[in-house]
Amino acid sequence: MVFLLMKKDIKEYSLQDLEKEFVKKTLPKFTTSQLFRWAYKKRIEDFSLMTDISKVNRQILSENFYFSKIKILKREVSEDKTEKFLFGLADNTTVESVLIPTKGRNTLCISSQVGCKFSCKFCVSGKFGFKRNLVVSEIINQYLAIYDLIY
C-alpha cells in the first residue's frame, strides 16, 4: 500500500495550531515563531532562505509544508485612487478586494466568500449568488498580495 505525503499550507494554521503540527514533525516549538517572523514580517516564503532555522529543520518544513499563493487577474485604479483587485482562486472562482486610501491610512476590504447572498447595487459579488466561504489561506493571501504591491 502506497501513502502519499500531502504537504500542508502554512497559511491555514494559527501560531498555536502550527506549533502542534511542528511537534508532530519533531520540530522545536520555537521554529513556529521563527517561521511566522520570516513569512509575515519579512515576507519571505522560501524555506531555504530562513537562515535562523537549521538546515535539517528547513528540509523537514519543505517536505511537509508549502506557502499558497493567489493570482491577481486584474487591477483597476479609479480617479480617487481607490484600487480594485480581482483574484483567481485554485478552483477557478474569483473574488475581489478593494484598497481605499485616505489621508494617513489605507482601508482594505477583502472577500471572505465567493459570491454573496445579497445583491447590493454597488457590489458585483452578489450578482452571481453565494458559492462558498473562503478558506483561511485565501483570505490571508488577498491581504498579503496587496501588501506586497504597496509596501
Short mmCIF file of C-alpha atoms in Angstrom, two decimals:
data_model
loop_
_atom_site.label_atom_id
_atom_site.label_comp_id
_atom_site.label_asym_id
_atom_site.label_seq_id
_atom_site.Cartn_x
_atom_site.Cartn_y
_atom_site.Cartn_z
CA MET A 1 0.00 0.00 0.00
CA VAL A 2 1.42 3.41 -1.02
CA PHE A 3 0.80 6.50 1.11
CA LEU A 4 1.27 9.89 -0.50
CA LEU A 5 2.71 12.61 1.67
CA MET A 6 0.41 15.59 1.42
CA LYS A 7 2.04 18.93 2.04
CA LYS A 8 0.06 21.34 4.19
CA ASP A 9 -0.41 25.05 3.60
CA ILE A 10 1.33 27.09 6.32
CA LYS A 11 -1.27 29.84 5.94
CA GLU A 12 -4.05 27.54 7.12
CA TYR A 13 -2.62 27.48 10.65
CA SER A 14 -2.68 29.78 13.63
CA LEU A 15 0.56 30.05 15.58
CA GLN A 16 -0.72 27.62 18.24
CA ASP A 17 -2.02 25.08 15.72
CA LEU A 18 1.22 25.19 13.77
CA GLU A 19 3.18 24.55 16.98
CA LYS A 20 1.19 21.33 17.43
CA GLU A 21 1.92 20.30 13.83
CA PHE A 22 5.61 21.06 14.26
CA VAL A 23 5.84 18.94 17.41
CA LYS A 24 4.35 16.02 15.42
CA LYS A 25 7.16 16.52 12.88
CA THR A 26 9.82 16.66 15.64
CA LEU A 27 10.43 20.37 15.06
CA PRO A 28 11.05 22.56 18.11
CA LYS A 29 8.14 24.83 19.09
CA PHE A 30 10.25 27.98 18.68
CA THR A 31 10.59 27.19 14.98
CA THR A 32 6.98 28.32 14.63
CA SER A 33 7.72 31.87 15.75
CA GLN A 34 10.82 31.92 13.52
CA LEU A 35 8.76 30.85 10.53
CA PHE A 36 5.98 33.37 11.27
CA ARG A 37 8.60 36.15 11.51
CA TRP A 38 10.02 35.21 8.10
CA ALA A 39 6.65 34.78 6.42
CA TYR A 40 4.63 37.62 7.90
CA LYS A 41 7.16 40.25 8.94
CA LYS A 42 9.99 39.78 6.45
CA ARG A 43 7.65 38.43 3.72
CA ILE A 44 9.96 35.53 2.85
CA GLU A 45 8.10 32.39 1.82
CA ASP A 46 11.04 30.24 0.78
CA PHE A 47 12.18 27.84 3.50
CA SER A 48 15.73 27.75 2.12
CA LEU A 49 16.13 31.48 2.87
CA MET A 50 15.08 31.21 6.53
CA THR A 51 18.64 31.20 7.79
CA ASP A 52 17.97 31.15 11.53
CA ILE A 53 16.21 27.80 11.12
CA SER A 54 18.59 24.83 10.92
CA LYS A 55 19.11 23.21 7.52
CA VAL A 56 17.66 19.95 8.80
CA ASN A 57 14.52 21.71 10.02
CA ARG A 58 14.20 23.69 6.77
CA GLN A 59 14.30 20.37 4.92
CA ILE A 60 11.55 18.96 7.16
CA LEU A 61 9.49 22.10 6.53
CA SER A 62 9.89 21.93 2.76
CA GLU A 63 8.96 18.24 2.71
CA ASN A 64 5.79 18.77 4.75
CA PHE A 65 4.56 22.31 4.17
CA TYR A 66 4.17 24.96 1.49
CA PHE A 67 3.06 28.57 1.11
CA SER A 68 -0.01 29.04 -1.06
CA LYS A 69 -0.24 31.96 -3.47
CA ILE A 70 -3.07 33.88 -5.04
CA LYS A 71 -3.11 35.26 -8.57
CA ILE A 72 -4.06 38.83 -9.37
CA LEU A 73 -6.12 38.67 -12.55
CA LYS A 74 -6.97 42.34 -12.79
CA ARG A 75 -6.07 45.59 -11.04
CA GLU A 76 -8.03 48.80 -11.59
CA VAL A 77 -7.36 52.24 -10.16
CA SER A 78 -10.16 54.81 -10.04
CA GLU A 79 -9.80 58.59 -10.19
CA ASP A 80 -9.96 58.86 -6.39
CA LYS A 81 -7.04 56.35 -6.19
CA THR A 82 -9.25 53.52 -4.90
CA GLU A 83 -7.89 50.24 -6.27
CA LYS A 84 -9.91 47.14 -7.07
CA PHE A 85 -8.22 43.75 -7.35
CA LEU A 86 -9.69 40.65 -8.96
CA PHE A 87 -8.09 37.45 -7.66
CA GLY A 88 -8.22 33.98 -9.21
CA LEU A 89 -8.53 31.08 -6.79
CA ALA A 90 -7.36 27.49 -7.23
CA ASP A 91 -10.88 26.26 -8.06
CA ASN A 92 -11.18 28.79 -10.93
CA THR A 93 -13.51 31.06 -8.97
CA THR A 94 -12.74 34.73 -8.39
CA VAL A 95 -13.01 37.24 -5.56
CA GLU A 96 -12.45 40.97 -5.30
CA SER A 97 -10.62 43.15 -2.81
CA VAL A 98 -10.67 46.94 -2.65
CA LEU A 99 -7.92 49.20 -1.32
CA ILE A 100 -9.31 52.57 -0.20
CA PRO A 101 -6.61 55.16 0.51
CA THR A 102 -7.47 58.01 2.85
CA LYS A 103 -5.38 60.68 4.49
CA GLY A 104 -2.95 58.96 6.83
CA ARG A 105 -4.13 55.38 6.29
CA ASN A 106 -5.35 52.70 3.92
CA THR A 107 -8.51 50.64 4.33
CA LEU A 108 -8.65 47.21 2.75
CA CYS A 109 -11.92 45.45 2.02
CA ILE A 110 -11.25 41.76 1.41
CA SER A 111 -13.57 38.94 0.43
CA SER A 112 -14.46 36.13 2.79
CA GLN A 113 -16.78 34.36 0.36
CA VAL A 114 -17.06 33.52 -3.31
CA GLY A 115 -20.24 35.30 -4.27
CA CYS A 116 -22.76 36.77 -1.88
CA LYS A 117 -26.33 36.19 -0.76
CA PHE A 118 -27.13 39.89 -1.06
CA SER A 119 -27.35 41.94 -4.23
CA CYS A 120 -26.06 45.36 -3.21
CA LYS A 121 -26.14 47.75 -6.17
CA PHE A 122 -22.53 48.88 -5.67
CA CYS A 123 -21.06 45.37 -5.49
CA VAL A 124 -20.53 42.80 -8.25
CA SER A 125 -20.20 39.79 -5.90
CA GLY A 126 -23.93 39.43 -5.23
CA LYS A 127 -24.87 39.23 -8.91
CA PHE A 128 -23.64 35.62 -9.13
CA GLY A 129 -25.07 34.33 -5.87
CA PHE A 130 -23.27 32.66 -2.99
CA LYS A 131 -20.86 29.83 -3.93
CA ARG A 132 -18.76 29.09 -0.83
CA ASN A 133 -16.81 30.50 2.10
CA LEU A 134 -13.11 31.10 1.57
CA VAL A 135 -10.52 29.10 3.47
CA VAL A 136 -8.15 30.95 5.77
CA SER A 137 -5.26 31.00 3.30
CA GLU A 138 -7.41 32.57 0.57
CA ILE A 139 -8.32 35.42 2.91
CA ILE A 140 -4.76 35.91 4.14
CA ASN A 141 -3.39 35.78 0.58
CA GLN A 142 -5.60 38.68 -0.53
CA TYR A 143 -4.09 40.86 2.18
CA LEU A 144 -0.52 39.71 1.56
CA ALA A 145 -0.73 40.14 -2.23
CA ILE A 146 -1.90 43.73 -1.86
CA TYR A 147 0.57 44.43 0.96
CA ASP A 148 3.42 43.20 -1.23
CA LEU A 149 2.32 45.53 -4.04
CA ILE A 150 2.03 48.71 -1.99
CA TYR A 151 4.90 48.32 0.51
#
